[in-house]
């Protein structure tokens, strides 16, 4: 099994149930190769970022759930499906300086998921914040609170405005939910600051198409926009992020937003290390 994410974990779980007798008899073995010892339930990342749920409730420890599988922490580097071999690097191969090891298999499940799809937007690689892992979600929460602390303690109005401006690029599930949850959290948190009011915070959602949340249909998308705008969130449709250098986000409608926070949730692409799904 390549990957112990949502697909990999559930596939291994079903297999270990179905192959119970063979696994006990030692005539079958399920090996899950994945870089982290836990599965991240990504739909709960926005709630974890907002502090509504604990980070440990967003992850599932693979060894506990897949107790009849072999969990190997590492990455599959390549697959030779004709020979039924996979080359993997593990934490041990790195420690030993061994490079990689080869493993044979009968059946291969490829589930390496996706990574953020970045575009060649100047400044994005250096300043864009992703939102796909529990570390990024908690990092973003801390970052937002840190910006409120900066705003609270500076005497420079320009720095204060930039610290309190949060730009999210991409109006899919990840961007909309992350923005909405964090705005909620920051609005609540503002009550503990003597000089930061909820209305001082500026939240901007930048979406290239003419709608948000395409997965839920047009009517629900329009409803979500009304709700967000009702909360004073600046939703910009048919607008792209042109650049985010020197702490200024420049949008395709000409707006320049001094900001220290650009969250990039504008889509995903296949995991780069994905072994090619070759077939004989
Ligand atoms: C913020 C957010 C909110 C979301 N909300 C929803 C929602 O409400 N509803 C919904 O349906 N979907 C939602 N999604 C999408 C959903 O989480 C994904 O579709 C799902 O996680 C995909 O599962 P996967 O197993 O393909 O990939 P992942 O869960 O990403 O798992 C892939 C795993 O493979 C590992 N891996 C990668 N390369 C290798 C390699 N070479 N060797 C070994 N392992 C490797 C990765 O490290 C990872 O652990 C959301 C996503 C995000 C980011």
Short mmCIF file of C-alpha atoms and ligand atoms in Angstrom, two decimals:
data_model
loop_
_atom_site.label_atom_id
_atom_site.label_comp_id
_atom_site.label_asym_id
_atom_site.label_seq_id
_atom_site.Cartn_x
_atom_site.Cartn_y
_atom_site.Cartn_z
CA UNK A 1 0.00 0.00 0.00
CA UNK A 2 1.56 3.29 -1.09
CA UNK A 3 0.23 5.96 1.29
CA UNK A 4 -1.53 5.76 4.64
CA UNK A 5 -3.92 8.67 4.09
CA UNK A 6 -7.68 8.48 3.81
CA UNK A 7 -7.72 6.02 0.89
CA UNK A 8 -4.72 3.98 2.02
CA UNK A 9 -5.89 3.58 5.62
CA UNK A 10 -9.44 2.56 4.75
CA UNK A 11 -8.27 0.16 2.05
CA UNK A 12 -5.83 -1.50 4.47
CA UNK A 13 -8.54 -1.63 7.15
CA UNK A 14 -10.95 -3.47 4.83
CA UNK A 15 -8.21 -5.78 3.61
CA UNK A 16 -7.11 -6.73 7.11
CA UNK A 17 -10.73 -7.61 7.92
CA UNK A 18 -11.21 -9.65 4.75
CA UNK A 19 -7.88 -11.43 5.00
CA UNK A 20 -8.16 -12.19 8.72
CA UNK A 21 -7.58 -15.96 8.38
CA UNK A 22 -4.71 -15.62 5.89
CA UNK A 23 -3.02 -12.97 8.05
CA UNK A 24 -3.29 -15.21 11.11
CA UNK A 25 -1.92 -18.19 9.18
CA UNK A 26 0.96 -16.09 7.87
CA UNK A 27 0.02 -16.77 4.23
CA UNK A 28 -0.70 -13.10 3.54
CA UNK A 29 0.88 -9.84 4.61
CA UNK A 30 -0.29 -6.23 4.19
CA UNK A 31 2.45 -3.61 4.18
CA UNK A 32 1.52 0.08 4.38
CA UNK A 33 4.32 2.47 3.39
CA UNK A 34 3.68 6.09 4.36
CA UNK A 35 5.76 9.06 5.57
CA UNK A 36 3.76 9.69 8.76
CA UNK A 37 2.55 7.15 11.36
CA UNK A 38 -0.93 8.68 11.28
CA UNK A 39 -3.76 9.35 8.85
CA UNK A 40 -4.87 12.99 8.71
CA UNK A 41 -8.61 13.55 8.34
CA UNK A 42 -8.27 16.72 6.29
CA UNK A 43 -11.94 17.83 6.39
CA UNK A 44 -11.42 18.60 10.12
CA UNK A 45 -8.32 20.76 9.61
CA UNK A 46 -10.29 24.05 9.62
CA UNK A 47 -11.88 23.11 12.97
CA UNK A 48 -8.44 22.22 14.35
CA UNK A 49 -7.07 25.55 13.10
CA UNK A 50 -9.88 27.36 14.91
CA UNK A 51 -9.31 25.37 18.09
CA UNK A 52 -12.86 23.93 18.02
CA UNK A 53 -11.34 20.45 18.16
CA UNK A 54 -8.00 19.19 19.40
CA UNK A 55 -5.28 18.44 16.79
CA UNK A 56 -5.03 14.87 18.03
CA UNK A 57 -8.67 14.33 17.07
CA UNK A 58 -7.82 15.08 13.42
CA UNK A 59 -5.34 12.23 13.15
CA UNK A 60 -5.68 8.47 13.44
CA UNK A 61 -2.65 6.47 14.63
CA UNK A 62 -2.09 3.87 11.91
CA UNK A 63 -0.44 1.25 14.10
CA UNK A 64 -3.40 1.19 16.45
CA UNK A 65 -6.02 0.91 13.69
CA UNK A 66 -4.06 -1.30 11.31
CA UNK A 67 -2.91 -3.68 14.03
CA UNK A 68 -2.67 -6.65 11.64
CA UNK A 69 -0.74 -4.73 8.96
CA UNK A 70 2.93 -3.87 8.80
CA UNK A 71 3.29 -0.09 8.87
CA UNK A 72 6.55 1.17 7.42
CA UNK A 73 7.36 4.85 7.82
CA UNK A 74 8.93 5.92 4.56
CA UNK A 75 8.23 6.63 0.91
CA UNK A 76 7.90 4.49 -2.16
CA UNK A 77 10.37 5.96 -4.65
CA UNK A 78 9.70 3.80 -7.67
CA UNK A 79 7.74 0.77 -8.77
CA UNK A 80 8.67 -1.87 -11.32
CA UNK A 81 5.32 -3.49 -11.84
CA UNK A 82 6.62 -6.00 -14.39
CA UNK A 83 8.94 -7.41 -11.74
CA UNK A 84 6.49 -6.71 -8.90
CA UNK A 85 9.07 -4.74 -6.91
CA UNK A 86 8.89 -1.39 -5.14
CA UNK A 87 11.88 0.67 -4.07
CA UNK A 88 11.43 2.46 -0.79
CA UNK A 89 13.31 4.73 1.52
CA UNK A 90 12.51 4.52 5.21
CA UNK A 91 13.70 6.33 8.30
CA UNK A 92 16.12 3.41 8.82
CA UNK A 93 17.60 3.56 5.31
CA UNK A 94 18.23 7.28 5.84
CA UNK A 95 19.92 6.64 9.20
CA UNK A 96 22.00 3.81 7.75
CA UNK A 97 22.90 5.84 4.68
CA UNK A 98 21.60 2.89 2.66
CA UNK A 99 19.61 4.97 0.17
CA UNK A 100 16.73 2.66 -0.56
CA UNK A 101 15.53 -0.91 -0.16
CA UNK A 102 13.58 -3.13 -2.52
CA UNK A 103 10.43 -4.98 -1.61
CA UNK A 104 8.46 -7.51 -3.62
CA UNK A 105 4.68 -7.62 -3.75
CA UNK A 106 1.81 -9.49 -5.35
CA UNK A 107 -0.75 -6.68 -5.38
CA UNK A 108 -0.07 -2.95 -5.26
CA UNK A 109 -2.43 -0.20 -4.10
CA UNK A 110 -1.31 3.31 -5.02
CA UNK A 111 -2.84 6.03 -2.80
CA UNK A 112 -0.26 8.82 -2.38
CA UNK A 113 -2.85 11.62 -2.46
CA UNK A 114 -2.05 15.14 -3.55
CA UNK A 115 -0.03 18.24 -2.68
CA UNK A 116 -0.89 21.94 -3.01
CA UNK A 117 -0.83 23.07 -6.65
CA UNK A 118 1.22 26.22 -6.74
CA UNK A 119 1.31 28.49 -9.77
CA UNK A 120 4.27 30.65 -10.84
CA UNK A 121 2.97 33.65 -8.86
CA UNK A 122 5.88 35.87 -7.76
CA UNK A 123 6.45 35.55 -4.00
CA UNK A 124 4.07 32.61 -3.59
CA UNK A 125 6.71 29.94 -3.03
CA UNK A 126 8.30 32.04 -0.27
CA UNK A 127 5.25 33.52 1.44
CA UNK A 128 2.23 31.34 0.62
CA UNK A 129 0.92 29.24 3.48
CA UNK A 130 -0.50 25.80 2.60
CA UNK A 131 -3.38 24.12 4.36
CA UNK A 132 -3.14 20.37 3.96
CA UNK A 133 -1.47 19.06 7.09
CA UNK A 134 -2.24 19.27 10.78
CA UNK A 135 1.09 21.07 11.27
CA UNK A 136 0.05 23.74 8.73
CA UNK A 137 -3.39 24.12 10.34
CA UNK A 138 -1.97 24.64 13.84
CA UNK A 139 0.83 26.81 12.42
CA UNK A 140 -1.76 29.04 10.77
CA UNK A 141 -3.76 29.36 13.98
CA UNK A 142 -0.62 30.44 15.86
CA UNK A 143 0.30 32.77 13.00
CA UNK A 144 -3.10 34.54 13.10
CA UNK A 145 -2.87 35.05 16.87
CA UNK A 146 0.71 36.29 16.46
CA UNK A 147 -0.49 38.88 13.93
CA UNK A 148 -3.04 40.10 16.47
CA UNK A 149 -0.23 40.38 19.04
CA UNK A 150 1.88 42.37 16.56
CA UNK A 151 -1.05 44.66 15.78
CA UNK A 152 -1.73 45.13 19.47
CA UNK A 153 1.83 46.14 20.32
CA UNK A 154 2.98 48.22 17.32
CA UNK A 155 2.77 51.99 16.98
CA UNK A 156 3.12 51.78 13.21
CA UNK A 157 -0.37 51.97 11.61
CA UNK A 158 0.88 50.44 8.33
CA UNK A 159 2.31 47.42 10.15
CA UNK A 160 -0.88 47.10 12.15
CA UNK A 161 -3.06 47.10 9.01
CA UNK A 162 -0.83 44.54 7.29
CA UNK A 163 -0.85 42.29 10.37
CA UNK A 164 -4.65 42.40 10.53
CA UNK A 165 -5.22 41.67 6.83
CA UNK A 166 -5.65 37.98 5.95
CA UNK A 167 -5.83 36.88 2.31
CA UNK A 168 -7.06 33.42 1.29
CA UNK A 169 -6.66 32.36 -2.32
CA UNK A 170 -9.02 29.67 -3.61
CA UNK A 171 -12.72 29.36 -2.84
CA UNK A 172 -13.03 25.58 -2.57
CA UNK A 173 -13.79 23.63 0.60
CA UNK A 174 -10.34 24.18 2.07
CA UNK A 175 -10.14 27.96 1.53
CA UNK A 176 -13.72 28.79 2.50
CA UNK A 177 -13.78 26.61 5.59
CA UNK A 178 -10.33 27.64 6.77
CA UNK A 179 -11.11 31.34 6.34
CA UNK A 180 -14.55 31.10 7.97
CA UNK A 181 -13.27 29.13 10.98
CA UNK A 182 -10.23 31.35 11.52
CA UNK A 183 -12.27 34.55 11.18
CA UNK A 184 -14.64 33.18 13.81
CA UNK A 185 -11.73 32.29 16.09
CA UNK A 186 -10.04 35.69 15.63
CA UNK A 187 -13.28 37.58 16.22
CA UNK A 188 -13.74 35.70 19.48
CA UNK A 189 -10.08 36.13 20.45
CA UNK A 190 -10.27 39.91 19.88
CA UNK A 191 -12.28 40.25 23.11
CA UNK A 192 -9.04 39.55 25.02
CA UNK A 193 -7.18 42.47 23.40
CA UNK A 194 -7.64 45.97 24.74
CA UNK A 195 -6.91 47.58 21.36
CA UNK A 196 -7.93 45.08 18.65
CA UNK A 197 -11.61 45.02 17.67
CA UNK A 198 -13.21 42.43 15.37
CA UNK A 199 -13.94 45.21 12.85
CA UNK A 200 -10.19 46.01 12.67
CA UNK A 201 -9.56 42.60 11.09
CA UNK A 202 -9.76 42.37 7.30
CA UNK A 203 -10.47 39.00 5.67
CA UNK A 204 -10.30 38.63 1.89
CA UNK A 205 -11.24 35.58 -0.19
CA UNK A 206 -9.84 35.65 -3.73
CA UNK A 207 -11.42 33.27 -6.25
CA UNK A 208 -10.54 33.09 -9.96
CA UNK A 209 -13.91 31.73 -11.13
CA UNK A 210 -17.35 33.34 -10.78
CA UNK A 211 -18.43 31.13 -7.85
CA UNK A 212 -17.20 29.44 -4.70
CA UNK A 213 -17.70 25.90 -3.42
CA UNK A 214 -18.49 24.40 -6.86
CA UNK A 215 -18.97 20.98 -5.20
CA UNK A 216 -22.19 22.07 -3.44
CA UNK A 217 -23.99 23.59 -6.44
CA UNK A 218 -24.67 27.16 -7.53
CA UNK A 219 -27.45 28.01 -5.09
CA UNK A 220 -25.48 26.87 -2.03
CA UNK A 221 -22.41 28.66 -3.39
CA UNK A 222 -24.39 31.92 -3.62
CA UNK A 223 -25.77 31.34 -0.12
CA UNK A 224 -22.24 30.85 1.24
CA UNK A 225 -21.11 34.13 -0.40
CA UNK A 226 -24.05 35.99 1.19
CA UNK A 227 -23.18 34.52 4.59
CA UNK A 228 -19.50 35.39 4.27
CA UNK A 229 -20.21 38.95 3.10
CA UNK A 230 -22.71 39.29 5.95
CA UNK A 231 -19.76 38.65 8.26
CA UNK A 232 -17.85 41.47 6.57
CA UNK A 233 -15.61 39.09 4.64
CA UNK A 234 -14.47 40.60 1.34
CA UNK A 235 -15.21 37.95 -1.33
CA UNK A 236 -13.61 38.75 -4.70
CA UNK A 237 -14.86 36.59 -7.57
CA UNK A 238 -13.20 36.42 -11.02
CA UNK A 239 -10.05 37.74 -9.38
CA UNK A 240 -6.58 36.19 -9.23
CA UNK A 241 -3.57 36.70 -7.02
CA UNK A 242 -0.94 38.29 -9.29
CA UNK A 243 1.92 38.46 -6.79
CA UNK A 244 2.68 38.49 -3.08
CA UNK A 245 6.17 39.95 -2.77
CA UNK A 246 7.43 42.34 -0.08
CA UNK A 247 4.38 41.67 2.08
CA UNK A 248 1.94 43.08 -0.50
CA UNK A 249 -0.69 40.90 -2.21
CA UNK A 250 -1.47 42.29 -5.65
CA UNK A 251 -4.78 41.17 -7.17
CA UNK A 252 -5.77 41.07 -10.84
CA UNK A 253 -8.42 43.78 -10.23
CA UNK A 254 -5.57 46.16 -9.33
CA UNK A 255 -6.03 46.03 -5.55
CA UNK A 256 -2.82 46.09 -3.48
CA UNK A 257 -3.24 44.58 -0.04
CA UNK A 258 -0.37 45.01 2.42
CA UNK A 259 -0.54 41.73 4.34
CA UNK A 260 1.62 39.26 6.23
CA UNK A 261 -0.75 36.35 5.57
CA UNK A 262 -1.46 34.72 2.20
CA UNK A 263 -3.06 31.30 2.51
CA UNK A 264 -2.92 29.29 -0.70
CA UNK A 265 -5.79 26.85 -1.13
CA UNK A 266 -6.16 27.07 -4.90
CA UNK A 267 -6.21 23.42 -5.75
CA UNK A 268 -4.05 20.34 -5.62
CA UNK A 269 -1.99 18.18 -7.94
CA UNK A 270 -0.86 14.54 -7.64
CA UNK A 271 1.85 13.94 -5.02
CA UNK A 272 5.16 14.57 -6.86
CA UNK A 273 6.79 11.43 -5.55
CA UNK A 274 3.85 9.36 -6.79
CA UNK A 275 5.25 6.21 -8.35
CA UNK A 276 3.92 6.06 -11.90
CA UNK A 277 1.01 3.61 -12.10
CA UNK A 278 2.73 1.40 -14.67
CA UNK A 279 1.10 -1.80 -15.77
CA UNK A 280 2.77 -4.68 -17.60
C1 LIG B 1 -8.77 21.57 4.40
C2 LIG B 1 -9.39 20.44 3.62
C3 LIG B 1 -10.76 20.18 3.74
C4 LIG B 1 -11.33 19.13 3.04
N1 LIG B 1 -12.67 18.91 3.18
C5 LIG B 1 -13.25 17.89 2.52
C6 LIG B 1 -14.63 17.61 2.69
O1 LIG B 1 -15.33 18.28 3.43
N2 LIG B 1 -15.15 16.56 1.98
C7 LIG B 1 -14.39 15.79 1.15
O2 LIG B 1 -14.89 14.84 0.54
N3 LIG B 1 -13.07 16.03 1.01
C8 LIG B 1 -12.48 17.06 1.66
N4 LIG B 1 -11.14 17.28 1.48
C9 LIG B 1 -10.37 16.41 0.57
C10 LIG B 1 -10.01 15.07 1.22
O3 LIG B 1 -9.36 15.31 2.45
C11 LIG B 1 -9.08 14.32 0.28
O4 LIG B 1 -9.81 14.07 -0.89
C12 LIG B 1 -8.59 12.99 0.86
O5 LIG B 1 -7.73 13.21 1.95
C13 LIG B 1 -7.84 12.22 -0.21
O6 LIG B 1 -7.38 11.00 0.33
P1 LIG B 1 -6.06 10.30 -0.21
O7 LIG B 1 -5.86 9.06 0.59
O8 LIG B 1 -6.12 10.20 -1.69
O9 LIG B 1 -4.88 11.33 0.09
P2 LIG B 1 -4.21 11.75 1.55
O10 LIG B 1 -5.29 11.62 2.59
O11 LIG B 1 -3.59 13.04 1.29
O12 LIG B 1 -3.16 10.59 1.78
C14 LIG B 1 -2.05 10.34 0.96
C15 LIG B 1 -0.93 9.79 1.82
O13 LIG B 1 0.09 9.24 0.98
C16 LIG B 1 1.36 9.64 1.45
N5 LIG B 1 2.34 9.55 0.35
C17 LIG B 1 2.57 10.45 -0.65
N6 LIG B 1 3.55 10.01 -1.48
C18 LIG B 1 3.96 8.80 -0.99
C19 LIG B 1 4.95 7.85 -1.39
N7 LIG B 1 5.69 8.02 -2.48
N8 LIG B 1 5.11 6.73 -0.63
C20 LIG B 1 4.36 6.51 0.45
N9 LIG B 1 3.40 7.38 0.88
C21 LIG B 1 3.20 8.51 0.16
C22 LIG B 1 1.10 11.05 1.94
O14 LIG B 1 2.13 11.49 2.81
C23 LIG B 1 -0.24 10.87 2.65
O15 LIG B 1 -0.05 10.40 3.96
C24 LIG B 1 -10.54 18.32 2.18
C25 LIG B 1 -9.16 18.59 2.05
C26 LIG B 1 -8.59 19.64 2.75
C27 LIG B 1 -7.11 19.90 2.59
#
